[in-house]
Tab-separated table of C-alpha atoms in Angstrom:
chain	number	residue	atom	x	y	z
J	1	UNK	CA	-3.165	-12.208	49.353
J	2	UNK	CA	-2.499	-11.920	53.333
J	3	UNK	CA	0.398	-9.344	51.990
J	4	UNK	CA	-1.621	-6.859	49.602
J	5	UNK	CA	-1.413	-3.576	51.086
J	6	UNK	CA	-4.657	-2.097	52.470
J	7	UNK	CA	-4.446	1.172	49.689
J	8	UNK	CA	-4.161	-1.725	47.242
J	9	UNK	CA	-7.811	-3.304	48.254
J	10	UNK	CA	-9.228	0.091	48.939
J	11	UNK	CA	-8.250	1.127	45.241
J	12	UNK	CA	-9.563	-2.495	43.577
J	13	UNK	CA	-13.123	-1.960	45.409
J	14	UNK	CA	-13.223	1.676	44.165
J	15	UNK	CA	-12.311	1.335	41.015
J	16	UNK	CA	-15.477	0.813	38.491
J	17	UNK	CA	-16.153	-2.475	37.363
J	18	UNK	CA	-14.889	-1.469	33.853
J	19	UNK	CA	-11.519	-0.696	35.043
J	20	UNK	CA	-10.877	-3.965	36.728
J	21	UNK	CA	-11.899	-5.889	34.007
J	22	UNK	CA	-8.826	-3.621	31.844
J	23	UNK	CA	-6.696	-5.528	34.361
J	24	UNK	CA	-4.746	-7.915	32.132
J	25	UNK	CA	-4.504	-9.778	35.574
J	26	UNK	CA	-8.326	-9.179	36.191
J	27	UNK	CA	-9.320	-12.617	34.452
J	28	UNK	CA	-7.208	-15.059	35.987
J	29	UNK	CA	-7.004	-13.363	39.759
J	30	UNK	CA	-9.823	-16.043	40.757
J	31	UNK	CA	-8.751	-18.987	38.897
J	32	UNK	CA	-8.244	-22.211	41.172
J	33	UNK	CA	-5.891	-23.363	38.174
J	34	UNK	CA	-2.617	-20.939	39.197
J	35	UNK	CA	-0.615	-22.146	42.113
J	36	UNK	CA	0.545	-18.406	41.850
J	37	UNK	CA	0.121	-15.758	44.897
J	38	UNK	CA	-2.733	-13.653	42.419
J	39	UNK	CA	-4.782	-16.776	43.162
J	40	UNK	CA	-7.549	-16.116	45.423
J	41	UNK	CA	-8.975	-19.743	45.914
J	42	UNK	CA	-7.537	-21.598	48.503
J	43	UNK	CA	-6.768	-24.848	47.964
J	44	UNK	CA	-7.817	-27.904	49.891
């Protein structure tokens, strides 16, 4: 999201791969499905 502090992105590409996938957000951050602000895929 336009609003996700810098520190925030900084720490998500630092973090192993193994640790983001402990997210219970992790698996539905991409999904075109949620009309939530956690969705990444913009919608046409």
């Amino acid at each position: 999201a336009a609003d996700t502090p810098l520190s925030t992105l900084q720490a998500l590409l630092a973090a192993p791969q193994t640790a983001l996938r402990e997210r219970p957000l992790a698996n539905l951050v991409n999904d075109p499905k949620l009309n939530a602000p956690e969705c990444l895929t913009p919608l046409s």
